[in-house]
PDB file of C-alpha atoms in Angstrom:
ATOM      1  CA  UNK A   1      87.544 104.390 117.597  1.00  0.00           C
ATOM      2  CA  UNK A   2      90.303 105.354 119.391  1.00  0.00           C
ATOM      3  CA  UNK A   3      93.568 103.934 117.934  1.00  0.00           C
ATOM      4  CA  UNK A   4      97.033 103.773 119.286  1.00  0.00           C
ATOM      5  CA  UNK A   5      99.809 103.615 116.946  1.00  0.00           C
ATOM      6  CA  UNK A   6     103.838 102.303 117.834  1.00  0.00           C
ATOM      7  CA  UNK A   7     105.836 103.073 115.232  1.00  0.00           C
ATOM      8  CA  UNK A   8     103.850 106.295 114.414  1.00  0.00           C
ATOM      9  CA  UNK A   9     107.435 108.210 113.341  1.00  0.00           C
ATOM     10  CA  UNK A  10     108.482 105.248 110.282  1.00  0.00           C
ATOM     11  CA  UNK A  11     107.478 105.548 106.857  1.00  0.00           C
ATOM     12  CA  UNK A  12     104.450 103.686 107.102  1.00  0.00           C
ATOM     13  CA  UNK A  13     103.214 105.575 110.086  1.00  0.00           C
ATOM     14  CA  UNK A  14     103.673 109.131 109.023  1.00  0.00           C
ATOM     15  CA  UNK A  15     101.523 107.560 105.745  1.00  0.00           C
ATOM     16  CA  UNK A  16      98.986 106.095 107.632  1.00  0.00           C
ATOM     17  CA  UNK A  17      98.504 108.995 110.437  1.00  0.00           C
ATOM     18  CA  UNK A  18      96.526 111.388 107.810  1.00  0.00           C
ATOM     19  CA  UNK A  19      94.528 108.501 106.172  1.00  0.00           C
ATOM     20  CA  UNK A  20      93.292 107.471 109.886  1.00  0.00           C
ATOM     21  CA  UNK A  21      92.385 110.868 110.770  1.00  0.00           C
ATOM     22  CA  UNK A  22      90.764 111.562 107.458  1.00  0.00           C
ATOM     23  CA  UNK A  23      88.447 108.428 108.097  1.00  0.00           C
ATOM     24  CA  UNK A  24      87.352 110.013 111.390  1.00  0.00           C
ATOM     25  CA  UNK A  25      89.512 108.083 113.758  1.00  0.00           C
ATOM     26  CA  UNK A  26      91.041 109.121 116.755  1.00  0.00           C
ATOM     27  CA  UNK A  27      94.571 108.416 116.820  1.00  0.00           C
ATOM     28  CA  UNK A  28      97.435 108.387 119.841  1.00  0.00           C
ATOM     29  CA  UNK A  29     101.058 107.553 118.723  1.00  0.00           C
ATOM     30  CA  UNK A  30     103.122 105.456 121.303  1.00  0.00           C
ATOM     31  CA  UNK A  31     106.833 107.110 120.726  1.00  0.00           C
ATOM     32  CA  UNK A  32     110.068 106.966 122.187  1.00  0.00           C
ATOM     33  CA  UNK A  33     110.190 110.927 121.846  1.00  0.00           C
ATOM     34  CA  UNK A  34     107.895 113.529 120.831  1.00  0.00           C
ATOM     35  CA  UNK A  35     108.464 113.339 117.086  1.00  0.00           C
ATOM     36  CA  UNK A  36     104.996 112.227 116.200  1.00  0.00           C
ATOM     37  CA  UNK A  37     102.720 114.350 113.986  1.00  0.00           C
ATOM     38  CA  UNK A  38      99.877 113.732 116.078  1.00  0.00           C
ATOM     39  CA  UNK A  39      98.754 113.487 119.808  1.00  0.00           C
ATOM     40  CA  UNK A  40     101.333 110.887 121.561  1.00  0.00           C
ATOM     41  CA  UNK A  41     101.941 109.358 124.490  1.00  0.00           C
ATOM     42  CA  UNK A  42     105.709 108.738 125.249  1.00  0.00           C
ATOM     43  CA  UNK A  43     107.092 105.263 126.257  1.00  0.00           C
ATOM     44  CA  UNK A  44     109.763 103.004 125.364  1.00  0.00           C
ATOM     45  CA  UNK A  45     108.350  99.739 123.884  1.00  0.00           C
ATOM     46  CA  UNK A  46     110.798  97.759 125.648  1.00  0.00           C
ATOM     47  CA  UNK A  47     109.596  99.066 128.964  1.00  0.00           C
ATOM     48  CA  UNK A  48     106.874  96.464 129.767  1.00  0.00           C
ATOM     49  CA  UNK A  49     105.569  98.733 132.775  1.00  0.00           C
ATOM     50  CA  UNK A  50     105.708 101.855 130.815  1.00  0.00           C
ATOM     51  CA  UNK A  51     103.767 100.087 128.012  1.00  0.00           C
ATOM     52  CA  UNK A  52     101.226  99.034 130.534  1.00  0.00           C
ATOM     53  CA  UNK A  53     100.776 102.315 131.971  1.00  0.00           C
ATOM     54  CA  UNK A  54     100.316 104.259 128.490  1.00  0.00           C
ATOM     55  CA  UNK A  55      97.828 101.856 127.194  1.00  0.00           C
ATOM     56  CA  UNK A  56      95.663 101.738 130.571  1.00  0.00           C
ATOM     57  CA  UNK A  57      95.667 105.467 130.324  1.00  0.00           C
ATOM     58  CA  UNK A  58      94.774 105.721 126.656  1.00  0.00           C
ATOM     59  CA  UNK A  59      92.514 102.621 126.573  1.00  0.00           C
ATOM     60  CA  UNK A  60      92.041 102.302 122.946  1.00  0.00           C
ATOM     61  CA  UNK A  61      90.054 100.280 120.852  1.00  0.00           C
ATOM     62  CA  UNK A  62      92.916  99.149 118.373  1.00  0.00           C
ATOM     63  CA  UNK A  63      96.560  98.979 118.550  1.00  0.00           C
ATOM     64  CA  UNK A  64      98.365  98.972 115.318  1.00  0.00           C
ATOM     65  CA  UNK A  65     102.102  97.951 115.747  1.00  0.00           C
ATOM     66  CA  UNK A  66     104.394  99.148 113.235  1.00  0.00           C
ATOM     67  CA  UNK A  67     107.347  98.771 115.417  1.00  0.00           C
ATOM     68  CA  UNK A  68     110.251  98.645 113.380  1.00  0.00           C
ATOM     69  CA  UNK A  69     114.382  99.767 113.941  1.00  0.00           C
ATOM     70  CA  UNK A  70     115.962  99.883 110.430  1.00  0.00           C
ATOM     71  CA  UNK A  71     118.675 102.057 109.279  1.00  0.00           C
ATOM     72  CA  UNK A  72     117.994 105.499 108.168  1.00  0.00           C
ATOM     73  CA  UNK A  73     120.472 104.978 105.044  1.00  0.00           C
ATOM     74  CA  UNK A  74     119.995 101.327 103.232  1.00  0.00           C
ATOM     75  CA  UNK A  75     123.204  99.353 102.968  1.00  0.00           C
ATOM     76  CA  UNK A  76     123.263  95.168 103.385  1.00  0.00           C
ATOM     77  CA  UNK A  77     126.014  96.390 105.797  1.00  0.00           C
ATOM     78  CA  UNK A  78     123.694  98.731 107.636  1.00  0.00           C
ATOM     79  CA  UNK A  79     120.881  96.116 107.546  1.00  0.00           C
ATOM     80  CA  UNK A  80     123.160  93.511 109.360  1.00  0.00           C
ATOM     81  CA  UNK A  81     124.134  96.184 111.806  1.00  0.00           C
ATOM     82  CA  UNK A  82     120.646  96.726 113.080  1.00  0.00           C
ATOM     83  CA  UNK A  83     119.256  93.105 112.755  1.00  0.00           C
ATOM     84  CA  UNK A  84     119.639  92.440 116.154  1.00  0.00           C
ATOM     85  CA  UNK A  85     117.839  95.607 117.426  1.00  0.00           C
ATOM     86  CA  UNK A  86     115.166  95.429 114.951  1.00  0.00           C
ATOM     87  CA  UNK A  87     114.459  91.709 116.393  1.00  0.00           C
ATOM     88  CA  UNK A  88     114.576  92.822 119.962  1.00  0.00           C
ATOM     89  CA  UNK A  89     112.118  95.803 119.314  1.00  0.00           C
ATOM     90  CA  UNK A  90     109.577  93.839 117.194  1.00  0.00           C
ATOM     91  CA  UNK A  91     109.476  90.825 119.822  1.00  0.00           C
ATOM     92  CA  UNK A  92     109.673  92.298 122.881  1.00  0.00           C
ATOM     93  CA  UNK A  93     107.364  95.681 121.811  1.00  0.00           C
ATOM     94  CA  UNK A  94     105.162  92.988 120.354  1.00  0.00           C
ATOM     95  CA  UNK A  95     104.625  90.837 123.751  1.00  0.00           C
ATOM     96  CA  UNK A  96     104.651  94.128 125.601  1.00  0.00           C
ATOM     97  CA  UNK A  97     101.734  95.541 123.528  1.00  0.00           C
ATOM     98  CA  UNK A  98      99.550  92.547 123.603  1.00  0.00           C
ATOM     99  CA  UNK A  99     100.111  91.788 127.632  1.00  0.00           C
ATOM    100  CA  UNK A 100      99.065  95.632 127.904  1.00  0.00           C
ATOM    101  CA  UNK A 101      95.841  94.984 125.821  1.00  0.00           C
ATOM    102  CA  UNK A 102      94.795  92.643 127.934  1.00  0.00           C
ATOM    103  CA  UNK A 103      92.178  94.057 130.328  1.00  0.00           C
ATOM    104  CA  UNK A 104      92.408  97.718 128.520  1.00  0.00           C
ATOM    105  CA  UNK A 105      89.498  97.579 126.430  1.00  0.00           C
ATOM    106  CA  UNK A 106      91.795  96.467 122.934  1.00  0.00           C
ATOM    107  CA  UNK A 107      89.428  94.291 121.024  1.00  0.00           C
ATOM    108  CA  UNK A 108      91.330  94.657 117.640  1.00  0.00           C
ATOM    109  CA  UNK A 109      95.600  94.342 117.030  1.00  0.00           C
ATOM    110  CA  UNK A 110      97.184  94.821 113.568  1.00  0.00           C
ATOM    111  CA  UNK A 111     100.522  93.890 113.324  1.00  0.00           C
ATOM    112  CA  UNK A 112     103.058  94.927 110.598  1.00  0.00           C
ATOM    113  CA  UNK A 113     104.294  91.695 109.180  1.00  0.00           C
ATOM    114  CA  UNK A 114     106.012  90.787 105.656  1.00  0.00           C
ATOM    115  CA  UNK A 115     105.401  89.269 102.387  1.00  0.00           C
ATOM    116  CA  UNK A 116     108.592  88.321 101.304  1.00  0.00           C
ATOM    117  CA  UNK A 117     109.245  85.518 103.669  1.00  0.00           C
ATOM    118  CA  UNK A 118     107.466  82.594 101.823  1.00  0.00           C
ATOM    119  CA  UNK A 119     109.561  79.851 100.875  1.00  0.00           C
ATOM    120  CA  UNK A 120     110.674  79.444  97.160  1.00  0.00           C
ATOM    121  CA  UNK A 121     108.279  77.592  94.644  1.00  0.00           C
ATOM    122  CA  UNK A 122     106.636  77.875  91.524  1.00  0.00           C
ATOM    123  CA  UNK A 123     104.039  80.860  91.476  1.00  0.00           C
ATOM    124  CA  UNK A 124     103.030  83.349  93.512  1.00  0.00           C
ATOM    125  CA  UNK A 125     102.785  82.990  97.342  1.00  0.00           C
ATOM    126  CA  UNK A 126      99.415  83.022  99.154  1.00  0.00           C
ATOM    127  CA  UNK A 127      99.192  83.503 102.799  1.00  0.00           C
ATOM    128  CA  UNK A 128      98.890  79.679 103.379  1.00  0.00           C
ATOM    129  CA  UNK A 129     102.414  79.312 101.716  1.00  0.00           C
ATOM    130  CA  UNK A 130     104.914  78.290 104.393  1.00  0.00           C
ATOM    131  CA  UNK A 131     107.439  80.598 105.317  1.00  0.00           C
ATOM    132  CA  UNK A 132     111.001  80.443 104.132  1.00  0.00           C
ATOM    133  CA  UNK A 133     112.594  78.967 107.231  1.00  0.00           C
ATOM    134  CA  UNK A 134     115.416  77.503 105.553  1.00  0.00           C
ATOM    135  CA  UNK A 135     116.450  80.478 103.522  1.00  0.00           C
ATOM    136  CA  UNK A 136     119.961  82.311 103.669  1.00  0.00           C
ATOM    137  CA  UNK A 137     121.134  83.216 107.574  1.00  0.00           C
ATOM    138  CA  UNK A 138     119.580  86.732 107.700  1.00  0.00           C
ATOM    139  CA  UNK A 139     116.690  86.216 105.637  1.00  0.00           C
ATOM    140  CA  UNK A 140     115.437  82.687 107.750  1.00  0.00           C
ATOM    141  CA  UNK A 141     116.155  84.877 111.019  1.00  0.00           C
ATOM    142  CA  UNK A 142     113.852  87.653 109.562  1.00  0.00           C
ATOM    143  CA  UNK A 143     111.379  84.896 108.800  1.00  0.00           C
ATOM    144  CA  UNK A 144     111.493  83.410 112.277  1.00  0.00           C
ATOM    145  CA  UNK A 145     111.016  86.841 113.599  1.00  0.00           C
ATOM    146  CA  UNK A 146     107.842  87.414 111.476  1.00  0.00           C
ATOM    147  CA  UNK A 147     106.405  84.271 112.250  1.00  0.00           C
ATOM    148  CA  UNK A 148     107.156  84.441 116.188  1.00  0.00           C
ATOM    149  CA  UNK A 149     105.322  88.069 116.120  1.00  0.00           C
ATOM    150  CA  UNK A 150     102.110  86.499 113.888  1.00  0.00           C
ATOM    151  CA  UNK A 151     101.759  83.404 116.440  1.00  0.00           C
ATOM    152  CA  UNK A 152     101.614  85.562 119.620  1.00  0.00           C
ATOM    153  CA  UNK A 153      99.072  87.808 117.980  1.00  0.00           C
ATOM    154  CA  UNK A 154      97.032  85.232 116.130  1.00  0.00           C
ATOM    155  CA  UNK A 155      97.294  83.186 119.409  1.00  0.00           C
ATOM    156  CA  UNK A 156      95.250  85.922 121.859  1.00  0.00           C
ATOM    157  CA  UNK A 157      91.767  84.545 122.133  1.00  0.00           C
ATOM    158  CA  UNK A 158      90.786  88.002 123.293  1.00  0.00           C
ATOM    159  CA  UNK A 159      91.929  90.017 120.116  1.00  0.00           C
ATOM    160  CA  UNK A 160      90.790  90.291 116.651  1.00  0.00           C
ATOM    161  CA  UNK A 161      94.475  89.750 115.260  1.00  0.00           C
ATOM    162  CA  UNK A 162      95.230  91.038 111.747  1.00  0.00           C
ATOM    163  CA  UNK A 163      98.480  90.702 110.332  1.00  0.00           C
ATOM    164  CA  UNK A 164      99.414  93.312 107.295  1.00  0.00           C
ATOM    165  CA  UNK A 165     102.272  91.301 105.127  1.00  0.00           C
ATOM    166  CA  UNK A 166     103.624  94.126 103.496  1.00  0.00           C
ATOM    167  CA  UNK A 167     105.757  94.125 100.289  1.00  0.00           C
ATOM    168  CA  UNK A 168     108.859  96.022  99.656  1.00  0.00           C
ATOM    169  CA  UNK A 169     107.743  99.910 100.361  1.00  0.00           C
ATOM    170  CA  UNK A 170     108.367 102.484  97.725  1.00  0.00           C
ATOM    171  CA  UNK A 171     107.094 106.046  97.396  1.00  0.00           C
ATOM    172  CA  UNK A 172     107.803 108.913  99.682  1.00  0.00           C
ATOM    173  CA  UNK A 173     110.300 108.753 102.684  1.00  0.00           C
ATOM    174  CA  UNK A 174     111.359 104.873 101.460  1.00  0.00           C
ATOM    175  CA  UNK A 175     114.634 103.814 100.245  1.00  0.00           C
ATOM    176  CA  UNK A 176     113.065 102.958  96.699  1.00  0.00           C
ATOM    177  CA  UNK A 177     112.557 106.409  95.293  1.00  0.00           C
ATOM    178  CA  UNK A 178     114.543 108.925  93.030  1.00  0.00           C
ATOM    179  CA  UNK A 179     116.295 110.602  95.998  1.00  0.00           C
ATOM    180  CA  UNK A 180     116.032 107.263  98.430  1.00  0.00           C
ATOM    181  CA  UNK A 181     119.277 105.362  98.839  1.00  0.00           C
ATOM    182  CA  UNK A 182     118.752 102.390  96.700  1.00  0.00           C
ATOM    183  CA  UNK A 183     118.149 105.108  94.151  1.00  0.00           C
ATOM    184  CA  UNK A 184     121.439 106.752  94.791  1.00  0.00           C
ATOM    185  CA  UNK A 185     123.242 103.134  94.552  1.00  0.00           C
ATOM    186  CA  UNK A 186     121.656 102.208  91.376  1.00  0.00           C
ATOM    187  CA  UNK A 187     122.614 105.285  89.885  1.00  0.00           C
ATOM    188  CA  UNK A 188     126.544 104.486  91.092  1.00  0.00           C
ATOM    189  CA  UNK A 189     126.163 101.175  89.232  1.00  0.00           C
ATOM    190  CA  UNK A 190     126.526  99.632  92.969  1.00  0.00           C
ATOM    191  CA  UNK A 191     123.288  97.260  92.680  1.00  0.00           C
ATOM    192  CA  UNK A 192     123.965  94.527  90.037  1.00  0.00           C
ATOM    193  CA  UNK A 193     121.428  91.791  88.573  1.00  0.00           C
ATOM    194  CA  UNK A 194     122.814  88.684  90.532  1.00  0.00           C
ATOM    195  CA  UNK A 195     122.805  85.113  88.378  1.00  0.00           C
ATOM    196  CA  UNK A 196     119.929  85.186  86.386  1.00  0.00           C
ATOM    197  CA  UNK A 197     118.065  87.853  88.786  1.00  0.00           C
ATOM    198  CA  UNK A 198     115.455  85.172  88.959  1.00  0.00           C
ATOM    199  CA  UNK A 199     114.015  86.155  92.389  1.00  0.00           C
ATOM    200  CA  UNK A 200     110.613  87.601  92.361  1.00  0.00           C
ATOM    201  CA  UNK A 201     109.986  91.089  94.315  1.00  0.00           C
ATOM    202  CA  UNK A 202     106.664  92.084  95.597  1.00  0.00           C
ATOM    203  CA  UNK A 203     106.410  96.139  96.080  1.00  0.00           C
ATOM    204  CA  UNK A 204     104.043  98.262  97.292  1.00  0.00           C
ATOM    205  CA  UNK A 205     103.127 101.680  97.497  1.00  0.00           C
ATOM    206  CA  UNK A 206     103.509 103.333 101.182  1.00  0.00           C
ATOM    207  CA  UNK A 207     100.491 105.352 100.693  1.00  0.00           C
ATOM    208  CA  UNK A 208      98.624 102.038  99.325  1.00  0.00           C
ATOM    209  CA  UNK A 209      99.950 100.141 102.367  1.00  0.00           C
ATOM    210  CA  UNK A 210      98.810 102.530 104.491  1.00  0.00           C
ATOM    211  CA  UNK A 211      95.486 102.718 102.753  1.00  0.00           C
ATOM    212  CA  UNK A 212      95.055  99.247 103.217  1.00  0.00           C
ATOM    213  CA  UNK A 213      95.945  99.236 107.037  1.00  0.00           C
ATOM    214  CA  UNK A 214      92.722 101.392 107.325  1.00  0.00           C
ATOM    215  CA  UNK A 215      90.622  99.002 105.677  1.00  0.00           C
ATOM    216  CA  UNK A 216      91.702  96.476 108.231  1.00  0.00           C
ATOM    217  CA  UNK A 217      90.444  98.045 110.871  1.00  0.00           C
ATOM    218  CA  UNK A 218      87.112  96.576 109.854  1.00  0.00           C
ATOM    219  CA  UNK A 219      88.435  93.109 107.912  1.00  0.00           C
ATOM    220  CA  UNK A 220      87.876  89.606 109.311  1.00  0.00           C
ATOM    221  CA  UNK A 221      90.991  88.730 111.460  1.00  0.00           C
ATOM    222  CA  UNK A 222      93.908  86.339 109.744  1.00  0.00           C
ATOM    223  CA  UNK A 223      96.709  87.753 107.411  1.00  0.00           C
ATOM    224  CA  UNK A 224      96.876  89.514 103.989  1.00  0.00           C
ATOM    225  CA  UNK A 225      99.201  90.122 101.063  1.00  0.00           C
ATOM    226  CA  UNK A 226      99.800  93.508 100.706  1.00  0.00           C
ATOM    227  CA  UNK A 227     101.574  93.953  97.680  1.00  0.00           C
ATOM    228  CA  UNK A 228     101.277  95.050  94.191  1.00  0.00           C
ATOM    229  CA  UNK A 229      99.667  93.234  91.036  1.00  0.00           C
ATOM    230  CA  UNK A 230     102.217  92.231  89.600  1.00  0.00           C
ATOM    231  CA  UNK A 231     105.410  91.068  91.228  1.00  0.00           C
ATOM    232  CA  UNK A 232     108.666  91.269  89.051  1.00  0.00           C
ATOM    233  CA  UNK A 233     111.899  89.157  88.875  1.00  0.00           C
ATOM    234  CA  UNK A 234     114.944  91.504  90.079  1.00  0.00           C
ATOM    235  CA  UNK A 235     115.948  90.985  86.291  1.00  0.00           C
ATOM    236  CA  UNK A 236     112.966  92.750  85.129  1.00  0.00           C
ATOM    237  CA  UNK A 237     112.524  95.602  87.526  1.00  0.00           C
ATOM    238  CA  UNK A 238     115.850  96.414  88.289  1.00  0.00           C
ATOM    239  CA  UNK A 239     116.776  97.819  84.933  1.00  0.00           C
ATOM    240  CA  UNK A 240     113.363  99.116  84.524  1.00  0.00           C
ATOM    241  CA  UNK A 241     114.176 101.397  87.826  1.00  0.00           C
ATOM    242  CA  UNK A 242     117.733 102.398  86.568  1.00  0.00           C
ATOM    243  CA  UNK A 243     115.949 103.712  83.101  1.00  0.00           C
ATOM    244  CA  UNK A 244     113.462 105.507  85.396  1.00  0.00           C
ATOM    245  CA  UNK A 245     116.203 106.956  87.363  1.00  0.00           C
ATOM    246  CA  UNK A 246     118.282 107.690  84.079  1.00  0.00           C
ATOM    247  CA  UNK A 247     121.097 105.624  85.122  1.00  0.00           C
ATOM    248  CA  UNK A 248     123.482 103.211  83.653  1.00  0.00           C
ATOM    249  CA  UNK A 249     121.967  99.500  83.121  1.00  0.00           C
ATOM    250  CA  UNK A 250     122.837  97.984  86.250  1.00  0.00           C
ATOM    251  CA  UNK A 251     126.036  95.325  86.194  1.00  0.00           C
ATOM    252  CA  UNK A 252     125.350  91.913  85.614  1.00  0.00           C
ATOM    253  CA  UNK A 253     127.327  89.556  88.139  1.00  0.00           C
ATOM    254  CA  UNK A 254     127.810  86.102  88.563  1.00  0.00           C
ATOM    255  CA  UNK A 255     126.069  84.074  91.916  1.00  0.00           C
ATOM    256  CA  UNK A 256     130.094  83.702  93.030  1.00  0.00           C
ATOM    257  CA  UNK A 257     130.693  87.200  92.424  1.00  0.00           C
ATOM    258  CA  UNK A 258     127.499  88.307  94.233  1.00  0.00           C
ATOM    259  CA  UNK A 259     128.329  85.925  97.089  1.00  0.00           C
ATOM    260  CA  UNK A 260     131.625  87.119  97.658  1.00  0.00           C
ATOM    261  CA  UNK A 261     130.920  91.114  97.261  1.00  0.00           C
ATOM    262  CA  UNK A 262     127.712  91.096  99.307  1.00  0.00           C
ATOM    263  CA  UNK A 263     126.963  87.930 100.777  1.00  0.00           C
ATOM    264  CA  UNK A 264     124.295  85.040 100.784  1.00  0.00           C
ATOM    265  CA  UNK A 265     121.109  87.240 101.758  1.00  0.00           C
ATOM    266  CA  UNK A 266     121.600  88.967  98.990  1.00  0.00           C
ATOM    267  CA  UNK A 267     122.276  86.584  96.452  1.00  0.00           C
ATOM    268  CA  UNK A 268     118.859  84.865  98.143  1.00  0.00           C
ATOM    269  CA  UNK A 269     117.042  87.851  97.345  1.00  0.00           C
ATOM    270  CA  UNK A 270     117.972  87.968  93.857  1.00  0.00           C
ATOM    271  CA  UNK A 271     117.850  84.551  92.934  1.00  0.00           C
ATOM    272  CA  UNK A 272     115.074  82.495  95.220  1.00  0.00           C
ATOM    273  CA  UNK A 273     112.772  85.123  96.592  1.00  0.00           C
ATOM    274  CA  UNK A 274     109.086  84.223  95.678  1.00  0.00           C
ATOM    275  CA  UNK A 275     106.441  86.816  94.971  1.00  0.00           C
ATOM    276  CA  UNK A 276     103.386  87.335  96.752  1.00  0.00           C
ATOM    277  CA  UNK A 277      99.231  86.680  95.470  1.00  0.00           C
ATOM    278  CA  UNK A 278      97.422  89.864  96.707  1.00  0.00           C
ATOM    279  CA  UNK A 279      94.075  88.303  95.643  1.00  0.00           C
ATOM    280  CA  UNK A 280      92.708  87.881  99.208  1.00  0.00           C
ATOM    281  CA  UNK A 281      93.528  91.417 100.155  1.00  0.00           C
ATOM    282  CA  UNK A 282      91.918  92.509  96.516  1.00  0.00           C
ATOM    283  CA  UNK A 283      88.892  90.242  97.323  1.00  0.00           C
ATOM    284  CA  UNK A 284      88.333  90.678 100.974  1.00  0.00           C
ATOM    285  CA  UNK A 285      89.950  94.484 101.311  1.00  0.00           C
ATOM    286  CA  UNK A 286      88.847  95.653  97.810  1.00  0.00           C
ATOM    287  CA  UNK A 287      92.728  96.532  97.687  1.00  0.00           C
ATOM    288  CA  UNK A 288      93.417  97.994  94.713  1.00  0.00           C
ATOM    289  CA  UNK A 289      97.097  99.070  94.241  1.00  0.00           C
ATOM    290  CA  UNK A 290      98.841 101.367  91.707  1.00  0.00           C
ATOM    291  CA  UNK A 291     101.463  99.970  89.008  1.00  0.00           C
ATOM    292  CA  UNK A 292     104.831 100.021  89.993  1.00  0.00           C
ATOM    293  CA  UNK A 293     106.101 103.732  89.143  1.00  0.00           C
ATOM    294  CA  UNK A 294     109.114 103.145  87.086  1.00  0.00           C
ATOM    295  CA  UNK A 295     107.499 100.546  84.735  1.00  0.00           C
ATOM    296  CA  UNK A 296     107.019 101.688  81.293  1.00  0.00           C
ATOM    297  CA  UNK A 297     108.993 105.223  82.071  1.00  0.00           C
ATOM    298  CA  UNK A 298     110.990 107.050  79.880  1.00  0.00           C
ATOM    299  CA  UNK A 299     114.153 107.834  81.328  1.00  0.00           C
ATOM    300  CA  UNK A 300     114.974 111.458  82.931  1.00  0.00           C
TER     301      UNK A 300
END
């Protein structure tokens, strides 16, 4: 098949390219600049006419939308500063890609979504669980964006649409590595366990996420949680990550202290986040993610 990737220069795009090529696919990157490690066509995702022209010229069988504008270096402040542009690129870019797909021979549309937007509750969330529209302000805004993106894609009757709801990425090129920003912040004691640390996080290795996206070329349309087998509370994974880094144990702070220091979104992630189940992806995509690499590892 001929596959167009929008967002090919991000962490997931870079992991996806070699897997698609190894799978025998013809891959073209839609890029704002000439940075992609494959054949590319340049167009600003926010320029509807340019996107229309690019897709008309390429005429792909599949579009994979991995568009994001996330800060290169992670801090809560940087995330808040990037939020408006990130939403604009995701929403308008998604709309432009979908509009351009009409009449261009595109049959399948694969969309990056999130597995950390589910409403709090008991047990792991599956793909039918409602999203957390009443979460803290920043989390709720992100949740509305993902819901809007999925609704636009799934509501297109002319496309086979798949939403890959990724967990938090770790591995090469992500923030959650020994060399990454979160790793450095943990070494400095800047990432505390807040309250009881009962928020449940679903991680996924970037290469496992990419492998699942390749399989999504052939699966039934719909949403799939692409997360690891063992979502963990912040109070469990964060100390284990610190041990893996050879860092001091993370400090423990109260909810009030976390709220004052880092804001409501950080408290939500630490205390109310709900983990996601990968049973559907395991069953329908034969998804077999690796175990979180910093569990049960000796300190370095």
